[in-house]
Coordinates of C-alpha atoms and ligand atoms in Angstrom, one line a residue:
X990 CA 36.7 93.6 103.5
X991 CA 39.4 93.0 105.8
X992 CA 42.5 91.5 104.1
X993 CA 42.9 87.9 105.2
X994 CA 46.4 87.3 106.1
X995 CA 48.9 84.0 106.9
X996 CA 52.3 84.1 108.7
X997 CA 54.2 81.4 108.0
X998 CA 56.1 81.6 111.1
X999 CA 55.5 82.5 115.0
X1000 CA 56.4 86.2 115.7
X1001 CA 57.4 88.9 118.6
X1002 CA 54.0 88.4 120.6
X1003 CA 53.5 92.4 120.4
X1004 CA 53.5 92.5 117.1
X1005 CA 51.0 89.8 116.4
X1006 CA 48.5 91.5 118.5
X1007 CA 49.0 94.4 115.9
X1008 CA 48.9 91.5 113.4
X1009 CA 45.9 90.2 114.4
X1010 CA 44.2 93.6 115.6
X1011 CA 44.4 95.2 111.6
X1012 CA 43.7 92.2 109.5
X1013 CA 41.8 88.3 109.7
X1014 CA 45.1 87.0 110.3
X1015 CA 46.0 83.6 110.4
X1016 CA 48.9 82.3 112.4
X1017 CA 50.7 78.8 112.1
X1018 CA 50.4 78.5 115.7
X1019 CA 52.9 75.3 116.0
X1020 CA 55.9 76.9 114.3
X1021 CA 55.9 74.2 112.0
X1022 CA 57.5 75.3 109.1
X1023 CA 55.2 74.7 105.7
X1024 CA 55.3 72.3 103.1
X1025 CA 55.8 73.4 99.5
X1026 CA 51.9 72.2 99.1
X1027 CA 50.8 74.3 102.0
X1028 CA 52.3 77.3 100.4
X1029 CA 51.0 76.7 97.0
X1030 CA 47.6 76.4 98.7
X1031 CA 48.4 79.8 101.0
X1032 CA 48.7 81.7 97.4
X1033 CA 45.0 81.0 96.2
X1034 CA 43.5 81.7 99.9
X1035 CA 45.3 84.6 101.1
X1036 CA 45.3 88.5 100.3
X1037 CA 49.2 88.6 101.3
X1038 CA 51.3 85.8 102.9
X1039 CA 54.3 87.0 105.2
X1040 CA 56.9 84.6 104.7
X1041 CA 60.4 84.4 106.1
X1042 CA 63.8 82.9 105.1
X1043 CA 63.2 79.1 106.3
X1044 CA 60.4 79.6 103.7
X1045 CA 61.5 78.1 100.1
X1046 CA 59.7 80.0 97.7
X1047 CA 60.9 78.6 94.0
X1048 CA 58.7 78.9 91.2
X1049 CA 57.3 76.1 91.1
X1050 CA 55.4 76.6 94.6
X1051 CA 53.5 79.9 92.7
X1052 CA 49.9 78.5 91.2
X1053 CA 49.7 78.9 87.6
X1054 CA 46.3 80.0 88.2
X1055 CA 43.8 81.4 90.8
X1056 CA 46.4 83.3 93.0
X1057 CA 44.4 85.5 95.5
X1058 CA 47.6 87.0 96.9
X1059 CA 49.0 90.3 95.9
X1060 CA 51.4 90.8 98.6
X1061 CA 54.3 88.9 99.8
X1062 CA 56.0 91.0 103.0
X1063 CA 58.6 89.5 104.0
X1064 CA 60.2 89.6 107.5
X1065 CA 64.0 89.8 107.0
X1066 CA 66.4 91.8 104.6
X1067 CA 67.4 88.9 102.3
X1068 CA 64.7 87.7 100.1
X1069 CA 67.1 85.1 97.8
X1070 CA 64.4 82.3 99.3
X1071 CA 61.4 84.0 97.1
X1072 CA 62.1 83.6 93.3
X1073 CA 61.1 87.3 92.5
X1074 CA 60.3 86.8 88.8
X1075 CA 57.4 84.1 89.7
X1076 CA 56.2 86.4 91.8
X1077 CA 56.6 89.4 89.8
X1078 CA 54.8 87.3 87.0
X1079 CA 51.9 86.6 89.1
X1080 CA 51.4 90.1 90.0
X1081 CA 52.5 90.4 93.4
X1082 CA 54.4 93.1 95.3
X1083 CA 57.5 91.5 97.5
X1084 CA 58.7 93.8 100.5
X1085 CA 61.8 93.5 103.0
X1086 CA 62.4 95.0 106.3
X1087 CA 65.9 96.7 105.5
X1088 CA 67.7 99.0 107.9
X1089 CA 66.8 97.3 111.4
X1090 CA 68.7 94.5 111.6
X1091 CA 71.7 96.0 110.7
X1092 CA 73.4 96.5 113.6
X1093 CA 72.6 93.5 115.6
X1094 CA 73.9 91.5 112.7
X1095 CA 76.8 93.6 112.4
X1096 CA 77.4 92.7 116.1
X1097 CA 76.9 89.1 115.8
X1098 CA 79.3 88.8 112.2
X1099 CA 82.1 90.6 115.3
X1100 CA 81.3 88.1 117.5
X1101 CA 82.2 85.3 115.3
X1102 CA 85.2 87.4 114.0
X1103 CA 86.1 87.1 118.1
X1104 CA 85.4 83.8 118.6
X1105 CA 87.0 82.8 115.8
X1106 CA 90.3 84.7 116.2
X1107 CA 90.8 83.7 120.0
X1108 CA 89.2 80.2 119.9
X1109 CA 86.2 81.1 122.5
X1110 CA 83.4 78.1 121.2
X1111 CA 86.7 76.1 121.5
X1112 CA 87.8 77.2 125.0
X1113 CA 84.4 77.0 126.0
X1114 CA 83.8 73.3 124.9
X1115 CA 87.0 72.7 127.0
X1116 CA 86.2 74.1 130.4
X1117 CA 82.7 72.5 129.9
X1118 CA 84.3 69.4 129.7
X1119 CA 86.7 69.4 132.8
X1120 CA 89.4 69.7 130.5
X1121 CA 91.2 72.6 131.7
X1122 CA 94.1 72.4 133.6
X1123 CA 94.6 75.6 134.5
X1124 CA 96.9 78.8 132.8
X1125 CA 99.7 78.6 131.2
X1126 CA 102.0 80.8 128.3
X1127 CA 101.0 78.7 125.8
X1128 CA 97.5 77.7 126.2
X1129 CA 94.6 78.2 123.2
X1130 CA 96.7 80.6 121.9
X1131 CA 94.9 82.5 119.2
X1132 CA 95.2 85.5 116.8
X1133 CA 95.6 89.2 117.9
X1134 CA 92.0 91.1 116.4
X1135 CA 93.3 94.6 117.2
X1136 CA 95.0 96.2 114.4
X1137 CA 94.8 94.2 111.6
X1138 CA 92.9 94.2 108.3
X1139 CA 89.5 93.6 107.8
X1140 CA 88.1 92.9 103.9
X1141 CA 84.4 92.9 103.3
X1142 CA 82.8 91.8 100.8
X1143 CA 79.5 93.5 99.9
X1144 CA 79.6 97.5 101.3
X1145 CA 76.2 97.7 101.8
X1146 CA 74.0 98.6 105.5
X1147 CA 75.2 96.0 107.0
X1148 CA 78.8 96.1 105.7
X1149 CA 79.7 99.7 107.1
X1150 CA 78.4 98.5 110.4
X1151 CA 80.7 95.7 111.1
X1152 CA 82.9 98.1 109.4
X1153 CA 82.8 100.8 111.6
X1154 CA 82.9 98.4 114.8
X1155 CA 86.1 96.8 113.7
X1156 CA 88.0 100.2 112.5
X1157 CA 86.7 101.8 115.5
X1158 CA 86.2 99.6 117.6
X1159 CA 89.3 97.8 117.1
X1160 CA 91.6 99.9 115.3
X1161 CA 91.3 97.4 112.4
X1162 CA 92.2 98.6 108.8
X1163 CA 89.2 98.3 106.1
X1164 CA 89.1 96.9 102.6
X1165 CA 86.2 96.2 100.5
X1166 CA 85.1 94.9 97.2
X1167 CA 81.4 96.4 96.1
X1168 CA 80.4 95.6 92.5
X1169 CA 79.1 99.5 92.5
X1170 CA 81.2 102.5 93.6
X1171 CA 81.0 103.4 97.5
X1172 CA 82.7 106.9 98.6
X1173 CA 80.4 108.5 101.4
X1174 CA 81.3 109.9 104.9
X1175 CA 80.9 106.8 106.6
X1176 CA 83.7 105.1 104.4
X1177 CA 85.8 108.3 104.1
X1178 CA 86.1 108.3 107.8
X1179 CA 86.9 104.9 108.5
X1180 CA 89.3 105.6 105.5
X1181 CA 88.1 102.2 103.6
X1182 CA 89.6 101.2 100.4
X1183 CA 87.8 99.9 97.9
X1184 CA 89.9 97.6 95.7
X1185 CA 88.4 96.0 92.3
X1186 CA 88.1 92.8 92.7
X1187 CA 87.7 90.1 95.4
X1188 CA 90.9 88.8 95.0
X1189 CA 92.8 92.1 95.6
X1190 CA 90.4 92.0 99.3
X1191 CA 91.3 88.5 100.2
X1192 CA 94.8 89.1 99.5
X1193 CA 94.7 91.7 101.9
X1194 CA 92.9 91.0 104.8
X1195 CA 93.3 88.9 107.8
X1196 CA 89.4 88.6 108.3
X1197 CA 86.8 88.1 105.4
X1198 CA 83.5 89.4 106.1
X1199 CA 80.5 88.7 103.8
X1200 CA 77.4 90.8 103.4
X1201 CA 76.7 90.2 99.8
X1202 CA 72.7 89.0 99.0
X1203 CA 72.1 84.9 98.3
X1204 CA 71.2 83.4 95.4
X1205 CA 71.8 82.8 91.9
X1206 CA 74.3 86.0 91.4
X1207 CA 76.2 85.0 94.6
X1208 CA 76.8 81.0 94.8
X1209 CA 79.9 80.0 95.9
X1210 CA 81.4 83.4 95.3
X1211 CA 83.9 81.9 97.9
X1212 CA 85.0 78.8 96.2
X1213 CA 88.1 76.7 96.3
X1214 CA 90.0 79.1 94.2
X1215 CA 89.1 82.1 96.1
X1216 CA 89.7 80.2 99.6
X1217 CA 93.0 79.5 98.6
X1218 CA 94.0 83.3 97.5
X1219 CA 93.2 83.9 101.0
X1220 CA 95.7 84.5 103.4
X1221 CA 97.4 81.9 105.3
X1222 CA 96.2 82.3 109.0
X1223 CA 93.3 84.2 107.5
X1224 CA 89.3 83.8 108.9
X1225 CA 86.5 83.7 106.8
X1226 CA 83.1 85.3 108.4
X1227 CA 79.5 84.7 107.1
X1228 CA 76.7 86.2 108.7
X1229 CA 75.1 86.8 104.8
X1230 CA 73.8 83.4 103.3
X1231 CA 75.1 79.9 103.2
X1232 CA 75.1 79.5 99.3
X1233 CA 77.7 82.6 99.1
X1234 CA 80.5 79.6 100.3
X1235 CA 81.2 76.4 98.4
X1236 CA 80.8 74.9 101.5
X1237 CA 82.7 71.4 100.7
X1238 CA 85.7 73.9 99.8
X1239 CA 85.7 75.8 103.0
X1240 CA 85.6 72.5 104.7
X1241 CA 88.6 71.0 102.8
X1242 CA 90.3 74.6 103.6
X1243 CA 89.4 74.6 107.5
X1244 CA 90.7 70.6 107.5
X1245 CA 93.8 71.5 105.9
X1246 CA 94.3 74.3 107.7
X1247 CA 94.8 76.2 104.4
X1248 CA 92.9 79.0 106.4
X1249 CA 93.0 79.1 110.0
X1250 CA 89.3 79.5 110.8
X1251 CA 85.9 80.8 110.3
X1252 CA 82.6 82.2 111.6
X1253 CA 79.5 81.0 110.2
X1254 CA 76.1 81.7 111.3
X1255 CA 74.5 80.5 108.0
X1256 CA 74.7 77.7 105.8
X1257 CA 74.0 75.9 102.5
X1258 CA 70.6 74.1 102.9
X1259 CA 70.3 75.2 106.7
X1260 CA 69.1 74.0 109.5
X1261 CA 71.2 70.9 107.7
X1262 CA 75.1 71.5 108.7
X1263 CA 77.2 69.0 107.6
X1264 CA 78.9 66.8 110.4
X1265 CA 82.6 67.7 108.9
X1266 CA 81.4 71.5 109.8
X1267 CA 80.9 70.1 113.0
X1268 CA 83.8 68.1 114.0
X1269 CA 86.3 70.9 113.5
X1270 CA 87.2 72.8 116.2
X1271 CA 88.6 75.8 114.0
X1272 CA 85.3 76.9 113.0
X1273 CA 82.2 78.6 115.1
X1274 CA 78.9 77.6 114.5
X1275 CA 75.7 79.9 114.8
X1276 CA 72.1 78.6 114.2
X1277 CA 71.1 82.2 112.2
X1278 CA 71.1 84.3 115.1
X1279 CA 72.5 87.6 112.9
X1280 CA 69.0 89.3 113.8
X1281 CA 67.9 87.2 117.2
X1282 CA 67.0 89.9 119.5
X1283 CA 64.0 91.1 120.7
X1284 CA 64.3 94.9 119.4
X1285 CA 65.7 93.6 116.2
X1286 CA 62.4 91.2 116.2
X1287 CA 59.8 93.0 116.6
X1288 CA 61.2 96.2 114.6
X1289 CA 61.1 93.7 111.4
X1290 CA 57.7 92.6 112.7
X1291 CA 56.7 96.5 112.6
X1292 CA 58.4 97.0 109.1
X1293 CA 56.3 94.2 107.5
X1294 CA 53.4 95.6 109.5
X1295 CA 54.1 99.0 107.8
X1296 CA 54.1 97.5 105.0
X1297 CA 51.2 95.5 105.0
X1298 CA 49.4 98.4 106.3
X1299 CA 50.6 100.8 103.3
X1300 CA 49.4 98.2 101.0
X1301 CA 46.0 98.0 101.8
X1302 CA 45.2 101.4 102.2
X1303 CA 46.3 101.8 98.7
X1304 CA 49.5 103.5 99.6
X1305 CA 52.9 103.0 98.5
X1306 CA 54.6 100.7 100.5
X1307 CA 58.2 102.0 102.0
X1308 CA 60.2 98.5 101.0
X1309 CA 59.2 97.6 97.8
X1310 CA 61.8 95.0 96.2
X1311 CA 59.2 94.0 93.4
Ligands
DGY953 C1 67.6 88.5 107.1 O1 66.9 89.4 107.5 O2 68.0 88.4 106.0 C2 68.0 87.5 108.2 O3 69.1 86.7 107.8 C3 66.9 86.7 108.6 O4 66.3 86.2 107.4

Protein backbone atom coordinates (compact mmCIF):
# COMPACT_ATOMS: atom_id res chain seq x y z
CA UNK A 1 0.00 0.00 0.00
CA UNK A 2 1.12 3.37 -0.58
CA UNK A 3 2.33 5.14 2.53
CA UNK A 4 -0.05 7.86 3.49
CA UNK A 5 1.74 10.90 4.23
CA UNK A 6 0.92 14.65 6.02
CA UNK A 7 3.11 17.82 5.66
CA UNK A 8 2.55 20.04 8.20
CA UNK A 9 3.60 22.96 6.26
CA UNK A 10 3.38 24.32 2.45
CA UNK A 11 6.60 23.35 0.52
CA UNK A 12 8.86 24.30 -2.74
CA UNK A 13 5.98 23.59 -5.36
CA UNK A 14 8.56 21.04 -7.27
CA UNK A 15 9.03 19.14 -4.56
CA UNK A 16 5.44 18.53 -3.58
CA UNK A 17 4.71 17.25 -6.98
CA UNK A 18 7.45 14.57 -6.15
CA UNK A 19 5.60 14.54 -2.76
CA UNK A 20 2.45 13.93 -4.01
CA UNK A 21 3.60 11.76 -7.18
CA UNK A 22 5.39 8.74 -4.60
CA UNK A 23 3.02 8.59 -1.72
CA UNK A 24 -1.16 9.51 -0.75
CA UNK A 25 0.12 12.67 0.49
CA UNK A 26 -1.74 15.02 2.34
CA UNK A 27 -0.88 18.72 2.34
CA UNK A 28 -2.20 21.47 4.82
CA UNK A 29 -3.10 23.51 1.96
CA UNK A 30 -3.65 26.90 4.09
CA UNK A 31 -0.34 27.04 5.83
CA UNK A 32 -1.94 27.06 8.93
CA UNK A 33 0.25 25.94 11.36
CA UNK A 34 -1.39 22.79 13.50
CA UNK A 35 -2.76 22.61 16.82
CA UNK A 36 -1.16 20.29 19.37
CA UNK A 37 -4.63 18.13 18.93
CA UNK A 38 -4.22 18.04 15.24
CA UNK A 39 -0.84 16.60 15.60
CA UNK A 40 -1.75 14.07 18.19
CA UNK A 41 -4.52 13.02 15.74
CA UNK A 42 -1.78 13.13 12.58
CA UNK A 43 0.25 10.27 14.71
CA UNK A 44 -2.67 7.57 14.73
CA UNK A 45 -3.63 8.38 10.88
CA UNK A 46 -0.40 8.72 9.21
CA UNK A 47 2.57 6.29 8.02
CA UNK A 48 5.11 9.34 8.54
CA UNK A 49 4.37 13.05 9.30
CA UNK A 50 6.96 15.65 7.91
CA UNK A 51 7.13 18.25 10.40
CA UNK A 52 9.16 21.44 10.55
CA UNK A 53 10.49 23.78 13.27
CA UNK A 54 7.17 25.99 13.83
CA UNK A 55 5.92 22.48 14.69
CA UNK A 56 6.10 21.90 18.71
CA UNK A 57 6.46 18.37 19.16
CA UNK A 58 6.73 17.76 23.22
CA UNK A 59 5.75 14.60 24.56
CA UNK A 60 2.79 15.05 25.43
CA UNK A 61 1.47 15.62 21.79
CA UNK A 62 2.79 11.61 21.05
CA UNK A 63 -0.50 9.10 21.70
CA UNK A 64 0.09 6.72 24.31
CA UNK A 65 -1.52 4.33 22.14
CA UNK A 66 -2.56 3.51 18.48
CA UNK A 67 0.38 5.49 16.76
CA UNK A 68 0.34 4.51 12.93
CA UNK A 69 3.39 6.63 12.32
CA UNK A 70 6.86 5.23 12.09
CA UNK A 71 8.50 8.06 10.45
CA UNK A 72 9.04 11.55 11.42
CA UNK A 73 11.33 13.41 8.45
CA UNK A 74 11.87 16.42 9.25
CA UNK A 75 12.61 19.39 6.91
CA UNK A 76 15.41 21.44 8.54
CA UNK A 77 18.72 20.57 10.49
CA UNK A 78 17.66 21.46 13.99
CA UNK A 79 15.21 19.08 15.40
CA UNK A 80 15.24 20.62 19.30
CA UNK A 81 11.18 21.11 18.48
CA UNK A 82 10.65 17.12 18.41
CA UNK A 83 11.20 15.57 21.92
CA UNK A 84 13.36 12.57 20.53
CA UNK A 85 12.87 10.23 23.47
CA UNK A 86 8.84 10.22 22.94
CA UNK A 87 9.43 9.53 19.80
CA UNK A 88 12.11 7.07 20.14
CA UNK A 89 9.70 5.42 22.79
CA UNK A 90 6.97 5.04 20.31
CA UNK A 91 9.03 3.47 17.74
CA UNK A 92 9.64 6.00 15.26
CA UNK A 93 12.68 6.95 13.12
CA UNK A 94 13.29 10.98 13.16
CA UNK A 95 15.48 12.24 10.13
CA UNK A 96 17.03 15.90 9.38
CA UNK A 97 18.14 17.41 6.13
CA UNK A 98 21.83 18.31 7.23
CA UNK A 99 24.48 19.68 4.91
CA UNK A 100 22.18 21.95 2.56
CA UNK A 101 21.44 24.71 4.27
CA UNK A 102 24.74 25.37 5.43
CA UNK A 103 25.85 27.81 3.45
CA UNK A 104 22.94 29.97 2.93
CA UNK A 105 22.70 30.24 6.74
CA UNK A 106 26.25 30.85 6.93
CA UNK A 107 25.58 33.83 4.58
CA UNK A 108 22.69 35.12 6.32
CA UNK A 109 24.48 34.76 10.18
CA UNK A 110 27.33 37.42 7.82
CA UNK A 111 24.72 39.40 6.93
CA UNK A 112 23.59 40.16 10.36
CA UNK A 113 27.27 40.36 11.51
CA UNK A 114 27.19 43.40 8.65
CA UNK A 115 24.32 44.91 9.53
CA UNK A 116 24.94 44.89 12.82
CA UNK A 117 28.47 46.18 12.81
CA UNK A 118 27.76 49.22 10.35
CA UNK A 119 24.11 49.94 11.47
CA UNK A 120 22.40 49.03 7.90
CA UNK A 121 18.52 48.03 9.38
CA UNK A 122 19.24 51.32 11.21
CA UNK A 123 20.31 53.47 8.28
CA UNK A 124 17.78 51.92 6.32
CA UNK A 125 14.82 52.83 8.75
CA UNK A 126 16.31 56.38 8.47
CA UNK A 127 16.39 57.20 4.75
CA UNK A 128 12.94 55.45 4.67
CA UNK A 129 11.78 57.89 6.85
CA UNK A 130 13.07 61.18 5.20
CA UNK A 131 15.38 61.54 7.85
CA UNK A 132 18.56 61.87 6.16
CA UNK A 133 20.19 64.85 5.71
CA UNK A 134 22.71 64.12 3.73
CA UNK A 135 26.78 62.99 4.40
CA UNK A 136 28.78 63.95 6.78
CA UNK A 137 32.25 62.68 8.94
CA UNK A 138 30.41 61.62 11.60
CA UNK A 139 27.18 60.14 10.46
CA UNK A 140 25.94 56.31 11.67
CA UNK A 141 29.23 55.65 12.31
CA UNK A 142 29.71 52.00 12.96
CA UNK A 143 32.33 49.27 13.67
CA UNK A 144 35.18 48.30 11.21
CA UNK A 145 34.28 44.16 10.21
CA UNK A 146 37.57 43.64 8.46
CA UNK A 147 40.25 42.25 10.57
CA UNK A 148 39.01 41.63 13.71
CA UNK A 149 38.13 38.46 15.72
CA UNK A 150 35.40 36.32 15.13
CA UNK A 151 34.44 33.58 18.24
CA UNK A 152 31.98 30.82 17.34
CA UNK A 153 30.38 29.01 19.38
CA UNK A 154 29.49 25.45 18.12
CA UNK A 155 32.21 24.26 15.15
CA UNK A 156 30.05 22.29 13.47
CA UNK A 157 28.74 22.59 9.23
CA UNK A 158 27.44 25.50 9.64
CA UNK A 159 30.12 27.00 11.93
CA UNK A 160 33.23 26.57 9.47
CA UNK A 161 31.11 28.24 6.85
CA UNK A 162 30.55 31.49 8.46
CA UNK A 163 34.00 30.76 9.48
CA UNK A 164 35.58 30.54 6.40
CA UNK A 165 33.58 33.66 4.90
CA UNK A 166 34.71 35.98 7.72
CA UNK A 167 38.58 34.71 7.75
CA UNK A 168 38.49 34.77 4.08
CA UNK A 169 36.31 36.80 3.28
CA UNK A 170 37.22 39.41 5.64
CA UNK A 171 40.55 38.75 6.93
CA UNK A 172 38.87 38.19 10.27
CA UNK A 173 40.78 36.05 13.02
CA UNK A 174 38.82 32.80 14.24
CA UNK A 175 38.15 31.42 17.70
CA UNK A 176 35.87 28.73 18.73
CA UNK A 177 34.59 26.77 21.57
CA UNK A 178 33.30 23.05 20.51
CA UNK A 179 32.46 20.74 23.45
CA UNK A 180 34.39 17.94 21.21
CA UNK A 181 37.87 18.37 19.70
CA UNK A 182 37.89 19.95 15.99
CA UNK A 183 41.53 19.92 14.07
CA UNK A 184 40.75 19.22 10.18
CA UNK A 185 41.92 21.12 7.07
CA UNK A 186 39.21 23.39 6.96
CA UNK A 187 40.16 24.82 10.58
CA UNK A 188 43.95 24.36 10.02
CA UNK A 189 43.76 26.67 7.15
CA UNK A 190 41.70 29.28 8.42
CA UNK A 191 44.25 28.79 11.37
CA UNK A 192 41.19 28.68 14.14
CA UNK A 193 41.87 28.29 17.70
CA UNK A 194 39.96 26.35 19.69
CA UNK A 195 39.96 27.64 23.24
CA UNK A 196 38.27 25.51 26.29
CA UNK A 197 35.62 27.24 27.28
CA UNK A 198 33.14 29.89 26.24
CA UNK A 199 34.38 32.38 28.35
CA UNK A 200 37.96 32.25 26.92
CA UNK A 201 35.92 32.88 23.14
CA UNK A 202 33.87 35.76 24.33
CA UNK A 203 36.79 37.29 25.89
CA UNK A 204 38.28 37.30 22.68
CA UNK A 205 36.25 38.14 20.07
CA UNK A 206 34.63 41.22 18.71
CA UNK A 207 31.67 39.18 17.09
CA UNK A 208 29.89 36.00 18.73
CA UNK A 209 28.44 33.65 16.42
CA UNK A 210 26.23 30.75 17.55
CA UNK A 211 25.67 27.53 15.83
CA UNK A 212 25.20 25.28 18.76
CA UNK A 213 21.71 22.83 18.51
CA UNK A 214 18.40 24.19 20.82
CA UNK A 215 17.05 22.71 23.50
CA UNK A 216 17.48 21.41 26.83
CA UNK A 217 21.46 21.06 26.65
CA UNK A 218 21.70 24.65 25.15
CA UNK A 219 19.19 27.13 27.10
CA UNK A 220 20.46 30.31 27.78
CA UNK A 221 24.05 29.23 27.19
CA UNK A 222 24.31 33.00 26.69
CA UNK A 223 23.01 34.38 29.95
CA UNK A 224 23.54 37.51 31.87
CA UNK A 225 26.87 36.33 33.15
CA UNK A 226 28.17 35.25 29.86
CA UNK A 227 26.88 38.65 28.14
CA UNK A 228 28.71 40.53 30.45
CA UNK A 229 32.25 38.55 29.91
CA UNK A 230 31.75 39.76 26.54
CA UNK A 231 33.60 42.45 25.17
CA UNK A 232 32.65 45.96 25.43
CA UNK A 233 31.70 47.09 21.81
CA UNK A 234 31.25 43.39 21.11
CA UNK A 235 28.05 41.86 18.78
CA UNK A 236 26.31 38.92 19.50
CA UNK A 237 24.93 36.86 16.27
CA UNK A 238 22.30 34.05 16.35
CA UNK A 239 21.24 32.43 13.42
CA UNK A 240 21.06 28.83 15.69
CA UNK A 241 17.85 28.93 18.02
CA UNK A 242 16.28 31.49 20.22
CA UNK A 243 16.42 29.40 23.50
CA UNK A 244 20.49 29.42 23.24
CA UNK A 245 20.03 33.42 24.56
CA UNK A 246 18.45 34.47 27.90
CA UNK A 247 16.72 36.70 25.87
CA UNK A 248 15.62 39.25 28.89
CA UNK A 249 19.55 39.41 29.49
CA UNK A 250 20.48 40.23 26.01
CA UNK A 251 17.82 42.82 26.17
CA UNK A 252 19.08 44.43 29.41
CA UNK A 253 22.68 44.13 27.74
CA UNK A 254 21.67 45.84 24.26
CA UNK A 255 19.64 48.66 26.51
CA UNK A 256 22.60 49.31 28.55
CA UNK A 257 24.72 49.26 25.98
CA UNK A 258 26.84 46.69 27.86
CA UNK A 259 27.30 45.16 24.31
CA UNK A 260 27.06 47.18 21.37
CA UNK A 261 24.70 45.09 19.27
CA UNK A 262 23.44 42.01 17.88
CA UNK A 263 22.06 39.88 14.97
CA UNK A 264 19.16 37.75 15.53
CA UNK A 265 17.30 35.81 13.10
CA UNK A 266 15.71 33.52 15.78
CA UNK A 267 14.02 33.84 18.95
CA UNK A 268 12.71 32.35 22.24
CA UNK A 269 9.02 31.37 21.53
CA UNK A 270 9.18 32.85 17.84
CA UNK A 271 7.22 34.22 15.74
CA UNK A 272 6.52 36.16 19.35
CA UNK A 273 9.52 38.83 19.65
CA UNK A 274 9.27 40.90 22.49
CA UNK A 275 8.49 44.72 21.81
CA UNK A 276 11.86 45.74 23.88
CA UNK A 277 13.65 43.59 20.96
CA UNK A 278 11.98 45.82 18.84
CA UNK A 279 12.32 49.24 20.06
CA UNK A 280 16.17 49.12 20.00
CA UNK A 281 17.84 50.28 17.26
CA UNK A 282 21.19 48.44 18.16
CA UNK A 283 19.90 45.13 17.24
CA UNK A 284 18.69 43.52 13.66
CA UNK A 285 15.87 41.50 13.44
CA UNK A 286 15.34 38.52 10.99
CA UNK A 287 12.02 36.52 10.78
CA UNK A 288 14.15 32.89 10.48
CA UNK A 289 15.31 33.44 7.12
CA UNK A 290 18.87 31.38 7.84
CA UNK A 291 17.66 28.85 5.11
CA UNK A 292 15.01 31.12 2.87
CA UNK A 293 16.04 30.50 -0.51
CA UNK A 294 14.68 28.63 -3.12
CA UNK A 295 17.81 26.15 -3.78
CA UNK A 296 18.26 25.90 -0.02
CA UNK A 297 14.26 25.01 -0.06
CA UNK A 298 13.77 22.62 -2.17
CA UNK A 299 17.21 20.73 -1.58
CA UNK A 300 15.72 20.12 2.11
CA UNK A 301 12.52 19.24 0.46
CA UNK A 302 14.66 16.56 -1.61
CA UNK A 303 16.56 15.44 1.51
CA UNK A 304 13.26 14.59 3.42
CA UNK A 305 12.03 13.11 0.12
CA UNK A 306 15.21 10.95 0.14
CA UNK A 307 14.48 10.00 3.11
CA UNK A 308 11.06 9.18 3.05
CA UNK A 309 11.76 7.35 0.00
CA UNK A 310 14.68 5.15 1.77
CA UNK A 311 12.25 4.39 4.44
CA UNK A 312 9.68 2.73 2.56
CA UNK A 313 11.57 0.78 0.45
CA UNK A 314 13.06 -0.74 3.45
CA UNK A 315 16.33 0.90 3.11
CA UNK A 316 18.43 2.74 5.46
CA UNK A 317 17.65 6.21 5.48
CA UNK A 318 20.89 8.69 4.88
CA UNK A 319 19.83 11.20 8.06
CA UNK A 320 18.86 9.21 10.74
CA UNK A 321 18.93 11.23 14.18
CA UNK A 322 16.75 8.47 15.95
C1 LIG B 1 16.90 24.54 10.36
O1 LIG B 1 17.01 23.78 9.40
O2 LIG B 1 17.20 24.17 11.49
C2 LIG B 1 16.37 25.89 10.09
O3 LIG B 1 16.55 26.73 11.19
C3 LIG B 1 14.91 25.80 9.76
O4 LIG B 1 14.34 24.99 10.70
Amino acid sequence: MTPRILVTRRWPASVERVLADRFDTTFNQDDTPLAPSQLSDAFRQFDAVLPTVSDKLPASVFPDKDVRTRLLANFGVGFSHIDIDAARARGMTVTNTPGVLTDCTADIALALLLAAARRAGEGERQLRAGAWRGWCPTHMIGSKVSGKTIGIIGMGRIGKATAKRAHFGFDMKVVFYNRSKVDDETVRAMEARQLASVEEVLAEADFVSLHCPGGAENRHLINAARLRAMKPGAFLINTARGDVVDQEALIAALESGQIAGAGLDVYDGEPAVPAALLRLENVVLLPHLGSATEETRVAMGMRAVDNLTAFFEGRAVPDKVA
